[in-house]
XYZ file of C-alpha atoms in Angstrom:
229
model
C 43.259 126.146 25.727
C 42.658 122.564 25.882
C 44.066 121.361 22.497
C 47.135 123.937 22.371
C 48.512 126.213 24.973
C 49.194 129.689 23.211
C 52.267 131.992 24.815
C 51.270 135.393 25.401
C 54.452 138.334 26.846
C 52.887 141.396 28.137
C 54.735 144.197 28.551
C 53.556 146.979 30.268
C 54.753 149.027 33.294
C 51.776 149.684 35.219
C 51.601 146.372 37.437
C 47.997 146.905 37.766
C 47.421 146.438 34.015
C 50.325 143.580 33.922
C 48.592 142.118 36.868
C 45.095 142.357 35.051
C 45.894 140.830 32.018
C 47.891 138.265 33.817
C 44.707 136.641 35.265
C 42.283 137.331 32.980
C 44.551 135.938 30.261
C 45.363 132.616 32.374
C 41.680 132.451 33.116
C 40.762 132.231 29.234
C 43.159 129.795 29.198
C 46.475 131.298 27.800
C 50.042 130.943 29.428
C 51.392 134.574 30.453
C 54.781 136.247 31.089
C 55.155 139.526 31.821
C 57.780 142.240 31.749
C 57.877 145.982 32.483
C 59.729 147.029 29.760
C 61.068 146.697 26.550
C 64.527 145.898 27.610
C 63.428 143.109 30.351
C 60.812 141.346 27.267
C 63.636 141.248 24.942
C 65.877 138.725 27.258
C 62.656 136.756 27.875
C 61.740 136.406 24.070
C 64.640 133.625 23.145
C 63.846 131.307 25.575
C 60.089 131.808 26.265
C 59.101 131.845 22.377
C 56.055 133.475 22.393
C 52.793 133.331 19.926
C 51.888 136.958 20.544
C 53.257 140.046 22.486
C 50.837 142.867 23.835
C 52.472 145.673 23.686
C 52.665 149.136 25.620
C 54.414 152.466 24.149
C 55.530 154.693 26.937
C 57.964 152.731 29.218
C 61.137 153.463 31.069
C 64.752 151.707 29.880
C 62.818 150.764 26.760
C 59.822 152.198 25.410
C 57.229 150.654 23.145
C 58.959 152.317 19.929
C 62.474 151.048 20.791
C 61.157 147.368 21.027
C 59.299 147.635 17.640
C 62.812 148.185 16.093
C 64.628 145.302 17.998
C 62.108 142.632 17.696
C 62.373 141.254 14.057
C 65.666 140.170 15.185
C 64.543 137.728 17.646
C 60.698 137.019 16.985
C 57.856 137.339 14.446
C 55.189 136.751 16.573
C 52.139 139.187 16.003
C 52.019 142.142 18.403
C 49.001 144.248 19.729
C 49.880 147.934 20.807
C 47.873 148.509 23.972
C 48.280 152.295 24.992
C 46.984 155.780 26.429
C 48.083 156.974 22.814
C 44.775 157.471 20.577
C 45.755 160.056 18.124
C 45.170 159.133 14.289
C 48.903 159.753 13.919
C 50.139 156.996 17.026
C 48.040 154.698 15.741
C 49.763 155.184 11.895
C 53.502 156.012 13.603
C 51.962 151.955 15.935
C 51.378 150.028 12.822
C 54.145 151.306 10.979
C 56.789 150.215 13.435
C 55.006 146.391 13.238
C 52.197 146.369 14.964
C 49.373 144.177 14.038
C 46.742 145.672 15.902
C 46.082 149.102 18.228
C 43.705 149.338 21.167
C 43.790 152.157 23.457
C 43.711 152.319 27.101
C 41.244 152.305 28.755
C 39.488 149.173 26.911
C 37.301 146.230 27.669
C 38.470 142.986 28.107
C 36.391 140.752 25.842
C 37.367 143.279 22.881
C 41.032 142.435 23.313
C 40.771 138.895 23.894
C 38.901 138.829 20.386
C 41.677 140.535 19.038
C 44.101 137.720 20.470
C 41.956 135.340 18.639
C 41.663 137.129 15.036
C 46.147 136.966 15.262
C 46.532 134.071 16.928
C 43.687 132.851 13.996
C 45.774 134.447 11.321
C 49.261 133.678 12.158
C 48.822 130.084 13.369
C 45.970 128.448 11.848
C 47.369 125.226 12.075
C 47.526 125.758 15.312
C 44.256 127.220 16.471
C 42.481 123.625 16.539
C 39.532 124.577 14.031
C 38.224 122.513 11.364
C 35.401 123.219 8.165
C 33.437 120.023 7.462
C 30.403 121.539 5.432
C 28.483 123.236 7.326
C 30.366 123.054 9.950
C 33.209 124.495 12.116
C 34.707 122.800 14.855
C 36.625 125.022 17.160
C 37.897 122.561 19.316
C 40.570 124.533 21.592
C 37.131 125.971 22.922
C 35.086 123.058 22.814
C 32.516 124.934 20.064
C 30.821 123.982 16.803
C 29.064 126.270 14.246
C 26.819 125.449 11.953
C 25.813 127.871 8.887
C 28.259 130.128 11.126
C 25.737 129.888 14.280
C 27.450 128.430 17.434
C 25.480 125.566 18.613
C 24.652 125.682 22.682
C 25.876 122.281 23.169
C 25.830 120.189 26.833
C 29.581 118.328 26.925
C 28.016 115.052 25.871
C 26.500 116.532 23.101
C 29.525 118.210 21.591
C 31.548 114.895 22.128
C 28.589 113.303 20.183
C 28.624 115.619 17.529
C 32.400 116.063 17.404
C 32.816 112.300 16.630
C 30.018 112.321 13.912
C 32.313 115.326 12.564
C 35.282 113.660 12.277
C 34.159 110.419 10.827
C 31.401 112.285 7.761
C 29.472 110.154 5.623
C 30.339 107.133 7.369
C 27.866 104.653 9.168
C 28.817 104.813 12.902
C 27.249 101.713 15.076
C 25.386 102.220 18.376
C 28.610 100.219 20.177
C 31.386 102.538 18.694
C 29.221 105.934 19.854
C 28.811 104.485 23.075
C 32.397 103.388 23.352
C 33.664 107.009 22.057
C 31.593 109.335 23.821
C 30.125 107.621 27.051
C 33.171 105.337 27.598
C 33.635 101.764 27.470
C 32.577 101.167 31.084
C 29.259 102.709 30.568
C 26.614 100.494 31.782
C 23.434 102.760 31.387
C 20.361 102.181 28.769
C 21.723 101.864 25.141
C 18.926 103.834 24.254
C 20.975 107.189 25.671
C 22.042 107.298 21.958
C 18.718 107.995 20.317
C 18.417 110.261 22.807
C 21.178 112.358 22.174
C 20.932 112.184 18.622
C 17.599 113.585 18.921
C 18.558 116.333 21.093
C 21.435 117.013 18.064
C 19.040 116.877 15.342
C 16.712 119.369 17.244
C 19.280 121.612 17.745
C 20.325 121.129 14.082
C 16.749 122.114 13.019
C 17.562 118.801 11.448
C 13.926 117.770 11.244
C 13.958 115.693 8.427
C 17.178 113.692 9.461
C 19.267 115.040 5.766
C 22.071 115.834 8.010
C 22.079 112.714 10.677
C 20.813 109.655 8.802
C 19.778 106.457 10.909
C 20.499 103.088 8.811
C 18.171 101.065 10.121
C 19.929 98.209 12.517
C 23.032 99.438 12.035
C 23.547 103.160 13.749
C 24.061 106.410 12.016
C 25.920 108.629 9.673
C 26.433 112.210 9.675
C 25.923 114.193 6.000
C 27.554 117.378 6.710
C 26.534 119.107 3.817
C 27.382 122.422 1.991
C 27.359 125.935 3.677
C 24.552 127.909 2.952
């Protein structure tokens, strides 16, 4: 993530799956250690501190079940069972023992990074680099605004735009500072690339009647986040 770099541990003995998760959970932006038991994770845990642990049951040296008892000791970071097991009863005997969250094997991807987010969203919201203002929701560890809980398709100029409107509500905003903030203060294009933008925000706003981004006349603009619907 851009804003905050979240520690995940895997463990796992299948080095396929500890291999899988590996990239895909570097690739979304996470930093990743891995171990192939319980035994190995618990040595890594003091030193490598991490946010969340995904966690498999059936291991050699020390299984899943094993670890669950240990942990408290050294960590409270949320934990995600990932395993083969998909009886009613594992699942129970899983969250029992402390797990946060089950998913069994085999699973999709995109289901267990949401997963990730909802504990990582939970246990360290201070962390998690999202803000309310109104309407709005700025998620900025993935560079993505909501408004009225819709995510906005936003170019990167256009969520740097809107991001500093965000953070400065109500207030009037000249055509100088926006330029400065978002295009840089080398920018030597058309000052007009503000209207632009703003209109390309508004549009995508459905802000037709300009409530939510106000021009003062001869002086710039100010954003008027407003209450959620």
């Amino acid at each position: 993530m851009d804003s905050f770099s979240f520690r995940i541990l895997v463990v796992d003995d299948e080095p396929s799956i500890r291999q899988m998760l590996d990239l895909g959970l570097r690739k979304a932006g996470y930093l990743v250690k891995t171990a192939a038991n319980g035994q190995i994770a618990l040595e890594l845990i003091p030193a490598y501190d991490p946010h969340l642990i995904i966690l498999d049951l059936m291991m050699p040296v020390m299984d899943g079940n094993d670890f669950c008892q240990a942990l408290p000791e050294i960590s409270q970071a949320p934990m995600i069972m990932l395993t083969a097991k998909n009886s009613a009863t594992d699942i129970v005997v899983g969250l029992r023992q402390g797990a946060n969250d089950y998913l069994t094997k085999p699973f999709h991807f995109e289901e267990l990074l949401a997963r990730i987010e909802v504990q990582l969203r939970n246990r360290y919201p201070e962390l998690t680099g999202k803000h309310s203002i109104g309407a709005f929701c700025l998620d900025e560890a993935h560079h993505s605004i909501t408004f009225n809980n819709c995510q906005l398709s936003l170019s990167p100029t256009e969520y740097k735009l809107l991001s500093y409107l965000l953070w400065n509500p109500g207030q009037i905003l000249g055509k100088s500072s926006i330029l400065s903030h978002v295009w840089g203060y080398d920018f030597d294009g058309e000052d007009n690339i503000v209207e632009v933008y703003i209109r390309y925000l508004r549009e995508k706003l459905g802000d037709k009647e300009h409530k939510l981004i106000q021009t003062v006349r001869g002086v710039g603009y100010r954003l008027v986040p407003l209450l959620k619907n």
